[in-house]
């Protein structure tokens, strides 16, 4: 956390300040690990495809590797319902501990799984199992972690919620740094043979630390809306899934729609180094280093945007940001294709990173506000992961497929423009349906 972020945390009232700091650490370490693992897989898709889906066509290897990446997102809504309802019933702390245990298990499966040349078809099947375990655990992470963050201080929802997405930037940043170092000092043959596993082993080292931190924090405070439950002797909601689909179906659509452009843009940013290598002919270490730029922006700018959203209003920042995405994405891709240089790629990643930070800095609190307390973790987990499954997980594969079939490298820009319209519509509905400002 930098000095400005520390200053912002210090603005939280003194009795809540220590609790908020502990809550931020507990909630964000698991999310950072999730996005580290996800980013590592996306960045190393070239090497993973070569080991698990060997083919005479390198493009086919990458598409198949990204297909497994996308398949794992299909189980995330189920993970959101199961683990999100577990957190609503048993408590956010228990939910956070369970999700990080499952994350470590999924990462271990991928790290130790032999390649196709060693065990044949069992290799890609094992890879799929590892990604499914990661996807299931990640399904419950967002709802429990975001609910835990927002419960620390109701007056700072935009700022505290922003750390959920800032941790995504941190995870992507650490992944980018790791891959840049490896690809700079090792040969392509070494990366293909064994070095691609190293970042996953690094992720395994983070897991136990995250588990320890989550085990030693307090349970999230009960919201005022749940006071009657507390008086009745029922601390948590015992039927959150049924209540969600009975009374909050519109909320699920609004929250998922608001997330559409954010999650798609995030995965496009993850895909950009592969785009630079395959479409622009860049050196892998140079292309991967561009992701460090967006990682730094998303890590440090997002909490600042969250703080500003508490002061000036969330939609006043988010709507101009998504309009900027609509207007600038296609021209940026055209410029990148014409320029074919690291400088242009760096500028494009900077602009897209800033637009994303402006949009998703306040997004967690907006999504949370469309759900009531008793179903918040379940609603957030399901809507988030359903949207990620539909709009996010398959984005790298869709981008690679669109470019391969249409012959137009600018195709990802069209995809983002369409999803921007979906999110603008959802934000308008949030304003009318839940009076989100």
JSON list of N, CA and C in Angstrom, two decimals, residues 348-412:
[
{"chain": "A", "resi": 348, "resn": "UNK", "atom": "N", "xyz": [-0.89, 2.08, -25.42]},
{"chain": "A", "resi": 348, "resn": "UNK", "atom": "CA", "xyz": [-2.22, 1.46, -25.50]},
{"chain": "A", "resi": 348, "resn": "UNK", "atom": "C", "xyz": [-2.57, 0.80, -24.17]},
{"chain": "A", "resi": 349, "resn": "UNK", "atom": "N", "xyz": [-1.63, 0.08, -23.58]},
{"chain": "A", "resi": 349, "resn": "UNK", "atom": "CA", "xyz": [-1.89, -0.57, -22.29]},
{"chain": "A", "resi": 349, "resn": "UNK", "atom": "C", "xyz": [-2.12, 0.46, -21.19]},
{"chain": "A", "resi": 350, "resn": "UNK", "atom": "N", "xyz": [-1.44, 1.59, -21.26]},
{"chain": "A", "resi": 350, "resn": "UNK", "atom": "CA", "xyz": [-1.64, 2.65, -20.28]},
{"chain": "A", "resi": 350, "resn": "UNK", "atom": "C", "xyz": [-3.04, 3.24, -20.37]},
{"chain": "A", "resi": 351, "resn": "UNK", "atom": "N", "xyz": [-3.48, 3.54, -21.58]},
{"chain": "A", "resi": 351, "resn": "UNK", "atom": "CA", "xyz": [-4.80, 4.13, -21.77]},
{"chain": "A", "resi": 351, "resn": "UNK", "atom": "C", "xyz": [-5.89, 3.16, -21.35]},
{"chain": "A", "resi": 352, "resn": "UNK", "atom": "N", "xyz": [-5.79, 1.91, -21.80]},
{"chain": "A", "resi": 352, "resn": "UNK", "atom": "CA", "xyz": [-6.79, 0.91, -21.44]},
{"chain": "A", "resi": 352, "resn": "UNK", "atom": "C", "xyz": [-6.78, 0.64, -19.93]},
{"chain": "A", "resi": 353, "resn": "UNK", "atom": "N", "xyz": [-5.59, 0.63, -19.32]},
{"chain": "A", "resi": 353, "resn": "UNK", "atom": "CA", "xyz": [-5.49, 0.44, -17.88]},
{"chain": "A", "resi": 353, "resn": "UNK", "atom": "C", "xyz": [-6.15, 1.56, -17.09]},
{"chain": "A", "resi": 354, "resn": "UNK", "atom": "N", "xyz": [-5.95, 2.80, -17.53]},
{"chain": "A", "resi": 354, "resn": "UNK", "atom": "CA", "xyz": [-6.58, 3.94, -16.86]},
{"chain": "A", "resi": 354, "resn": "UNK", "atom": "C", "xyz": [-8.09, 3.90, -17.01]},
{"chain": "A", "resi": 355, "resn": "UNK", "atom": "N", "xyz": [-8.58, 3.58, -18.21]},
{"chain": "A", "resi": 355, "resn": "UNK", "atom": "CA", "xyz": [-10.02, 3.49, -18.42]},
{"chain": "A", "resi": 355, "resn": "UNK", "atom": "C", "xyz": [-10.63, 2.40, -17.54]},
{"chain": "A", "resi": 356, "resn": "UNK", "atom": "N", "xyz": [-9.93, 1.28, -17.45]},
{"chain": "A", "resi": 356, "resn": "UNK", "atom": "CA", "xyz": [-10.44, 0.19, -16.61]},
{"chain": "A", "resi": 356, "resn": "UNK", "atom": "C", "xyz": [-10.45, 0.58, -15.15]},
{"chain": "A", "resi": 357, "resn": "UNK", "atom": "N", "xyz": [-9.38, 1.23, -14.67]},
{"chain": "A", "resi": 357, "resn": "UNK", "atom": "CA", "xyz": [-9.33, 1.65, -13.27]},
{"chain": "A", "resi": 357, "resn": "UNK", "atom": "C", "xyz": [-10.46, 2.63, -12.95]},
{"chain": "A", "resi": 358, "resn": "UNK", "atom": "N", "xyz": [-10.73, 3.54, -13.87]},
{"chain": "A", "resi": 358, "resn": "UNK", "atom": "CA", "xyz": [-11.82, 4.50, -13.67]},
{"chain": "A", "resi": 358, "resn": "UNK", "atom": "C", "xyz": [-13.17, 3.80, -13.59]},
{"chain": "A", "resi": 359, "resn": "UNK", "atom": "N", "xyz": [-13.32, 2.75, -14.38]},
{"chain": "A", "resi": 359, "resn": "UNK", "atom": "CA", "xyz": [-14.62, 2.07, -14.41]},
{"chain": "A", "resi": 359, "resn": "UNK", "atom": "C", "xyz": [-14.79, 1.14, -13.20]},
{"chain": "A", "resi": 360, "resn": "UNK", "atom": "N", "xyz": [-13.79, 0.33, -12.91]},
{"chain": "A", "resi": 360, "resn": "UNK", "atom": "CA", "xyz": [-14.05, -0.69, -11.90]},
{"chain": "A", "resi": 360, "resn": "UNK", "atom": "C", "xyz": [-13.59, -0.31, -10.50]},
{"chain": "A", "resi": 361, "resn": "UNK", "atom": "N", "xyz": [-13.09, 0.93, -10.31]},
{"chain": "A", "resi": 361, "resn": "UNK", "atom": "CA", "xyz": [-12.74, 1.36, -8.96]},
{"chain": "A", "resi": 361, "resn": "UNK", "atom": "C", "xyz": [-13.93, 1.32, -8.02]},
{"chain": "A", "resi": 362, "resn": "UNK", "atom": "N", "xyz": [-15.10, 1.75, -8.51]},
{"chain": "A", "resi": 362, "resn": "UNK", "atom": "CA", "xyz": [-16.31, 1.77, -7.69]},
{"chain": "A", "resi": 362, "resn": "UNK", "atom": "C", "xyz": [-17.24, 0.60, -7.98]},
{"chain": "A", "resi": 363, "resn": "UNK", "atom": "N", "xyz": [-16.88, -0.26, -8.93]},
{"chain": "A", "resi": 363, "resn": "UNK", "atom": "CA", "xyz": [-17.79, -1.32, -9.36]},
{"chain": "A", "resi": 363, "resn": "UNK", "atom": "C", "xyz": [-18.17, -2.30, -8.25]},
{"chain": "A", "resi": 364, "resn": "UNK", "atom": "N", "xyz": [-17.25, -2.76, -7.38]},
{"chain": "A", "resi": 364, "resn": "UNK", "atom": "CA", "xyz": [-17.68, -3.71, -6.33]},
{"chain": "A", "resi": 364, "resn": "UNK", "atom": "C", "xyz": [-18.79, -3.16, -5.44]},
{"chain": "A", "resi": 365, "resn": "UNK", "atom": "N", "xyz": [-18.69, -1.89, -5.07]},
{"chain": "A", "resi": 365, "resn": "UNK", "atom": "CA", "xyz": [-19.72, -1.32, -4.20]},
{"chain": "A", "resi": 365, "resn": "UNK", "atom": "C", "xyz": [-21.03, -1.14, -4.94]},
{"chain": "A", "resi": 366, "resn": "UNK", "atom": "N", "xyz": [-20.98, -0.83, -6.24]},
{"chain": "A", "resi": 366, "resn": "UNK", "atom": "CA", "xyz": [-22.21, -0.73, -7.03]},
{"chain": "A", "resi": 366, "resn": "UNK", "atom": "C", "xyz": [-22.90, -2.09, -7.11]},
{"chain": "A", "resi": 367, "resn": "UNK", "atom": "N", "xyz": [-22.12, -3.13, -7.39]},
{"chain": "A", "resi": 367, "resn": "UNK", "atom": "CA", "xyz": [-22.68, -4.48, -7.47]},
{"chain": "A", "resi": 367, "resn": "UNK", "atom": "C", "xyz": [-23.26, -4.90, -6.13]},
{"chain": "A", "resi": 368, "resn": "UNK", "atom": "N", "xyz": [-22.57, -4.57, -5.03]},
{"chain": "A", "resi": 368, "resn": "UNK", "atom": "CA", "xyz": [-23.05, -4.97, -3.71]},
{"chain": "A", "resi": 368, "resn": "UNK", "atom": "C", "xyz": [-24.35, -4.26, -3.35]},
{"chain": "A", "resi": 369, "resn": "UNK", "atom": "N", "xyz": [-24.50, -3.03, -3.79]},
{"chain": "A", "resi": 369, "resn": "UNK", "atom": "CA", "xyz": [-25.68, -2.24, -3.41]},
{"chain": "A", "resi": 369, "resn": "UNK", "atom": "C", "xyz": [-26.98, -2.75, -4.04]},
{"chain": "A", "resi": 370, "resn": "UNK", "atom": "N", "xyz": [-26.89, -3.58, -5.06]},
{"chain": "A", "resi": 370, "resn": "UNK", "atom": "CA", "xyz": [-28.13, -4.10, -5.65]},
{"chain": "A", "resi": 370, "resn": "UNK", "atom": "C", "xyz": [-28.61, -5.36, -4.94]},
{"chain": "A", "resi": 371, "resn": "UNK", "atom": "N", "xyz": [-27.85, -5.81, -3.92]},
{"chain": "A", "resi": 371, "resn": "UNK", "atom": "CA", "xyz": [-28.26, -6.96, -3.12]},
{"chain": "A", "resi": 371, "resn": "UNK", "atom": "C", "xyz": [-28.41, -6.56, -1.66]},
{"chain": "A", "resi": 372, "resn": "UNK", "atom": "N", "xyz": [-29.37, -7.17, -0.95]},
{"chain": "A", "resi": 372, "resn": "UNK", "atom": "CA", "xyz": [-29.52, -6.94, 0.48]},
{"chain": "A", "resi": 372, "resn": "UNK", "atom": "C", "xyz": [-28.54, -7.82, 1.23]},
{"chain": "A", "resi": 373, "resn": "UNK", "atom": "N", "xyz": [-28.29, -7.46, 2.48]},
{"chain": "A", "resi": 373, "resn": "UNK", "atom": "CA", "xyz": [-27.29, -8.14, 3.28]},
{"chain": "A", "resi": 373, "resn": "UNK", "atom": "C", "xyz": [-27.41, -9.66, 3.36]},
{"chain": "A", "resi": 374, "resn": "UNK", "atom": "N", "xyz": [-28.59, -10.24, 3.64]},
{"chain": "A", "resi": 374, "resn": "UNK", "atom": "CA", "xyz": [-28.69, -11.69, 3.85]},
{"chain": "A", "resi": 374, "resn": "UNK", "atom": "C", "xyz": [-28.28, -12.54, 2.66]},
{"chain": "A", "resi": 375, "resn": "UNK", "atom": "N", "xyz": [-28.30, -11.99, 1.45]},
{"chain": "A", "resi": 375, "resn": "UNK", "atom": "CA", "xyz": [-27.91, -12.76, 0.27]},
{"chain": "A", "resi": 375, "resn": "UNK", "atom": "C", "xyz": [-26.75, -12.11, -0.46]},
{"chain": "A", "resi": 376, "resn": "UNK", "atom": "N", "xyz": [-26.05, -11.20, 0.18]},
{"chain": "A", "resi": 376, "resn": "UNK", "atom": "CA", "xyz": [-25.05, -10.41, -0.53]},
{"chain": "A", "resi": 376, "resn": "UNK", "atom": "C", "xyz": [-23.90, -11.27, -1.04]},
{"chain": "A", "resi": 377, "resn": "UNK", "atom": "N", "xyz": [-23.33, -12.11, -0.22]},
{"chain": "A", "resi": 377, "resn": "UNK", "atom": "CA", "xyz": [-22.21, -12.93, -0.68]},
{"chain": "A", "resi": 377, "resn": "UNK", "atom": "C", "xyz": [-22.64, -13.87, -1.80]},
{"chain": "A", "resi": 378, "resn": "UNK", "atom": "N", "xyz": [-23.81, -14.49, -1.65]},
{"chain": "A", "resi": 378, "resn": "UNK", "atom": "CA", "xyz": [-24.32, -15.40, -2.68]},
{"chain": "A", "resi": 378, "resn": "UNK", "atom": "C", "xyz": [-24.62, -14.63, -3.96]},
{"chain": "A", "resi": 379, "resn": "UNK", "atom": "N", "xyz": [-25.30, -13.51, -3.85]},
{"chain": "A", "resi": 379, "resn": "UNK", "atom": "CA", "xyz": [-25.65, -12.72, -5.03]},
{"chain": "A", "resi": 379, "resn": "UNK", "atom": "C", "xyz": [-24.44, -12.18, -5.75]},
{"chain": "A", "resi": 380, "resn": "UNK", "atom": "N", "xyz": [-23.49, -11.64, -4.99]},
{"chain": "A", "resi": 380, "resn": "UNK", "atom": "CA", "xyz": [-22.27, -11.13, -5.60]},
{"chain": "A", "resi": 380, "resn": "UNK", "atom": "C", "xyz": [-21.48, -12.25, -6.27]},
{"chain": "A", "resi": 381, "resn": "UNK", "atom": "N", "xyz": [-21.35, -13.39, -5.58]},
{"chain": "A", "resi": 381, "resn": "UNK", "atom": "CA", "xyz": [-20.57, -14.50, -6.13]},
{"chain": "A", "resi": 381, "resn": "UNK", "atom": "C", "xyz": [-21.19, -15.02, -7.42]},
{"chain": "A", "resi": 382, "resn": "UNK", "atom": "N", "xyz": [-22.50, -15.22, -7.41]},
{"chain": "A", "resi": 382, "resn": "UNK", "atom": "CA", "xyz": [-23.14, -15.80, -8.59]},
{"chain": "A", "resi": 382, "resn": "UNK", "atom": "C", "xyz": [-23.15, -14.82, -9.75]},
{"chain": "A", "resi": 383, "resn": "UNK", "atom": "N", "xyz": [-23.55, -13.58, -9.51]},
{"chain": "A", "resi": 383, "resn": "UNK", "atom": "CA", "xyz": [-23.63, -12.60, -10.61]},
{"chain": "A", "resi": 383, "resn": "UNK", "atom": "C", "xyz": [-22.24, -12.32, -11.17]},
{"chain": "A", "resi": 384, "resn": "UNK", "atom": "N", "xyz": [-21.25, -12.20, -10.30]},
{"chain": "A", "resi": 384, "resn": "UNK", "atom": "CA", "xyz": [-19.88, -11.95, -10.75]},
{"chain": "A", "resi": 384, "resn": "UNK", "atom": "C", "xyz": [-19.38, -13.10, -11.62]},
{"chain": "A", "resi": 385, "resn": "UNK", "atom": "N", "xyz": [-19.55, -14.31, -11.14]},
{"chain": "A", "resi": 385, "resn": "UNK", "atom": "CA", "xyz": [-18.99, -15.45, -11.86]},
{"chain": "A", "resi": 385, "resn": "UNK", "atom": "C", "xyz": [-19.79, -15.84, -13.08]},
{"chain": "A", "resi": 386, "resn": "UNK", "atom": "N", "xyz": [-21.09, -15.61, -13.07]},
{"chain": "A", "resi": 386, "resn": "UNK", "atom": "CA", "xyz": [-21.87, -15.84, -14.28]},
{"chain": "A", "resi": 386, "resn": "UNK", "atom": "C", "xyz": [-21.42, -14.87, -15.37]},
{"chain": "A", "resi": 387, "resn": "UNK", "atom": "N", "xyz": [-21.20, -13.61, -15.00]},
{"chain": "A", "resi": 387, "resn": "UNK", "atom": "CA", "xyz": [-20.74, -12.62, -15.98]},
{"chain": "A", "resi": 387, "resn": "UNK", "atom": "C", "xyz": [-19.34, -12.93, -16.46]},
{"chain": "A", "resi": 388, "resn": "UNK", "atom": "N", "xyz": [-18.47, -13.36, -15.53]},
{"chain": "A", "resi": 388, "resn": "UNK", "atom": "CA", "xyz": [-17.11, -13.71, -15.93]},
{"chain": "A", "resi": 388, "resn": "UNK", "atom": "C", "xyz": [-17.12, -14.91, -16.87]},
{"chain": "A", "resi": 389, "resn": "UNK", "atom": "N", "xyz": [-17.99, -15.88, -16.59]},
{"chain": "A", "resi": 389, "resn": "UNK", "atom": "CA", "xyz": [-18.08, -17.06, -17.45]},
{"chain": "A", "resi": 389, "resn": "UNK", "atom": "C", "xyz": [-18.57, -16.69, -18.85]},
{"chain": "A", "resi": 390, "resn": "UNK", "atom": "N", "xyz": [-19.55, -15.80, -18.92]},
{"chain": "A", "resi": 390, "resn": "UNK", "atom": "CA", "xyz": [-20.14, -15.43, -20.21]},
{"chain": "A", "resi": 390, "resn": "UNK", "atom": "C", "xyz": [-19.26, -14.44, -20.96]},
{"chain": "A", "resi": 391, "resn": "UNK", "atom": "N", "xyz": [-18.79, -13.41, -20.26]},
{"chain": "A", "resi": 391, "resn": "UNK", "atom": "CA", "xyz": [-18.10, -12.30, -20.93]},
{"chain": "A", "resi": 391, "resn": "UNK", "atom": "C", "xyz": [-16.58, -12.30, -20.77]},
{"chain": "A", "resi": 392, "resn": "UNK", "atom": "N", "xyz": [-16.06, -13.07, -19.82]},
{"chain": "A", "resi": 392, "resn": "UNK", "atom": "CA", "xyz": [-14.64, -12.96, -19.52]},
{"chain": "A", "resi": 392, "resn": "UNK", "atom": "C", "xyz": [-13.79, -14.15, -19.86]},
{"chain": "A", "resi": 393, "resn": "UNK", "atom": "N", "xyz": [-14.12, -15.32, -19.26]},
{"chain": "A", "resi": 393, "resn": "UNK", "atom": "CA", "xyz": [-13.24, -16.47, -19.35]},
{"chain": "A", "resi": 393, "resn": "UNK", "atom": "C", "xyz": [-12.88, -16.89, -20.76]},
{"chain": "A", "resi": 394, "resn": "UNK", "atom": "N", "xyz": [-13.84, -16.75, -21.68]},
{"chain": "A", "resi": 394, "resn": "UNK", "atom": "CA", "xyz": [-13.58, -17.16, -23.06]},
{"chain": "A", "resi": 394, "resn": "UNK", "atom": "C", "xyz": [-13.05, -16.00, -23.92]},
{"chain": "A", "resi": 395, "resn": "UNK", "atom": "N", "xyz": [-12.86, -14.83, -23.32]},
{"chain": "A", "resi": 395, "resn": "UNK", "atom": "CA", "xyz": [-12.43, -13.67, -24.10]},
{"chain": "A", "resi": 395, "resn": "UNK", "atom": "C", "xyz": [-11.09, -13.90, -24.82]},
{"chain": "A", "resi": 396, "resn": "UNK", "atom": "N", "xyz": [-10.04, -14.43, -24.14]},
{"chain": "A", "resi": 396, "resn": "UNK", "atom": "CA", "xyz": [-8.80, -14.66, -24.89]},
{"chain": "A", "resi": 396, "resn": "UNK", "atom": "C", "xyz": [-9.00, -15.62, -26.07]},
{"chain": "A", "resi": 397, "resn": "UNK", "atom": "N", "xyz": [-9.78, -16.70, -25.85]},
{"chain": "A", "resi": 397, "resn": "UNK", "atom": "CA", "xyz": [-10.03, -17.64, -26.93]},
{"chain": "A", "resi": 397, "resn": "UNK", "atom": "C", "xyz": [-10.83, -16.99, -28.05]},
{"chain": "A", "resi": 398, "resn": "UNK", "atom": "N", "xyz": [-11.85, -16.18, -27.67]},
{"chain": "A", "resi": 398, "resn": "UNK", "atom": "CA", "xyz": [-12.67, -15.49, -28.67]},
{"chain": "A", "resi": 398, "resn": "UNK", "atom": "C", "xyz": [-11.80, -14.53, -29.48]},
{"chain": "A", "resi": 399, "resn": "UNK", "atom": "N", "xyz": [-10.93, -13.80, -28.80]},
{"chain": "A", "resi": 399, "resn": "UNK", "atom": "CA", "xyz": [-10.04, -12.86, -29.51]},
{"chain": "A", "resi": 399, "resn": "UNK", "atom": "C", "xyz": [-9.14, -13.61, -30.49]},
{"chain": "A", "resi": 400, "resn": "UNK", "atom": "N", "xyz": [-8.52, -14.71, -30.00]},
{"chain": "A", "resi": 400, "resn": "UNK", "atom": "CA", "xyz": [-7.65, -15.49, -30.88]},
{"chain": "A", "resi": 400, "resn": "UNK", "atom": "C", "xyz": [-8.44, -16.09, -32.04]},
{"chain": "A", "resi": 401, "resn": "UNK", "atom": "N", "xyz": [-9.65, -16.56, -31.76]},
{"chain": "A", "resi": 401, "resn": "UNK", "atom": "CA", "xyz": [-10.49, -17.18, -32.80]},
{"chain": "A", "resi": 401, "resn": "UNK", "atom": "C", "xyz": [-10.94, -16.14, -33.83]},
{"chain": "A", "resi": 402, "resn": "UNK", "atom": "N", "xyz": [-11.39, -14.98, -33.36]},
{"chain": "A", "resi": 402, "resn": "UNK", "atom": "CA", "xyz": [-11.86, -13.93, -34.27]},
{"chain": "A", "resi": 402, "resn": "UNK", "atom": "C", "xyz": [-10.74, -13.46, -35.19]},
{"chain": "A", "resi": 403, "resn": "UNK", "atom": "N", "xyz": [-9.56, -13.29, -34.63]},
{"chain": "A", "resi": 403, "resn": "UNK", "atom": "CA", "xyz": [-8.43, -12.86, -35.45]},
{"chain": "A", "resi": 403, "resn": "UNK", "atom": "C", "xyz": [-8.06, -13.92, -36.47]},
{"chain": "A", "resi": 404, "resn": "UNK", "atom": "N", "xyz": [-8.08, -15.19, -36.04]},
{"chain": "A", "resi": 404, "resn": "UNK", "atom": "CA", "xyz": [-7.69, -16.30, -36.92]},
{"chain": "A", "resi": 404, "resn": "UNK", "atom": "C", "xyz": [-8.68, -16.48, -38.06]},
{"chain": "A", "resi": 405, "resn": "UNK", "atom": "N", "xyz": [-9.98, -16.37, -37.76]},
{"chain": "A", "resi": 405, "resn": "UNK", "atom": "CA", "xyz": [-11.01, -16.65, -38.76]},
{"chain": "A", "resi": 405, "resn": "UNK", "atom": "C", "xyz": [-11.32, -15.46, -39.66]},
{"chain": "A", "resi": 406, "resn": "UNK", "atom": "N", "xyz": [-11.25, -14.25, -39.11]},
{"chain": "A", "resi": 406, "resn": "UNK", "atom": "CA", "xyz": [-11.57, -13.07, -39.91]},
{"chain": "A", "resi": 406, "resn": "UNK", "atom": "C", "xyz": [-10.35, -12.46, -40.58]},
{"chain": "A", "resi": 407, "resn": "UNK", "atom": "N", "xyz": [-9.17, -12.76, -40.03]},
{"chain": "A", "resi": 407, "resn": "UNK", "atom": "CA", "xyz": [-7.97, -12.15, -40.57]},
{"chain": "A", "resi": 407, "resn": "UNK", "atom": "C", "xyz": [-7.84, -10.69, -40.20]},
{"chain": "A", "resi": 408, "resn": "UNK", "atom": "N", "xyz": [-8.65, -10.22, -39.23]},
{"chain": "A", "resi": 408, "resn": "UNK", "atom": "CA", "xyz": [-8.63, -8.82, -38.80]},
{"chain": "A", "resi": 408, "resn": "UNK", "atom": "C", "xyz": [-8.09, -8.73, -37.37]},
{"chain": "A", "resi": 409, "resn": "UNK", "atom": "N", "xyz": [-6.88, -8.30, -37.18]},
{"chain": "A", "resi": 409, "resn": "UNK", "atom": "CA", "xyz": [-6.32, -8.19, -35.82]},
{"chain": "A", "resi": 409, "resn": "UNK", "atom": "C", "xyz": [-7.09, -7.21, -34.93]},
{"chain": "A", "resi": 410, "resn": "UNK", "atom": "N", "xyz": [-7.89, -6.34, -35.53]},
{"chain": "A", "resi": 410, "resn": "UNK", "atom": "CA", "xyz": [-8.65, -5.36, -34.75]},
{"chain": "A", "resi": 410, "resn": "UNK", "atom": "C", "xyz": [-9.91, -5.97, -34.15]},
{"chain": "A", "resi": 411, "resn": "UNK", "atom": "N", "xyz": [-10.22, -7.23, -34.43]},
{"chain": "A", "resi": 411, "resn": "UNK", "atom": "CA", "xyz": [-11.47, -7.85, -34.00]},
{"chain": "A", "resi": 411, "resn": "UNK", "atom": "C", "xyz": [-11.75, -7.74, -32.50]},
{"chain": "A", "resi": 412, "resn": "UNK", "atom": "N", "xyz": [-10.75, -7.87, -31.60]},
{"chain": "A", "resi": 412, "resn": "UNK", "atom": "CA", "xyz": [-11.05, -7.71, -30.17]},
{"chain": "A", "resi": 412, "resn": "UNK", "atom": "C", "xyz": [-11.65, -6.34, -29.83]}
]
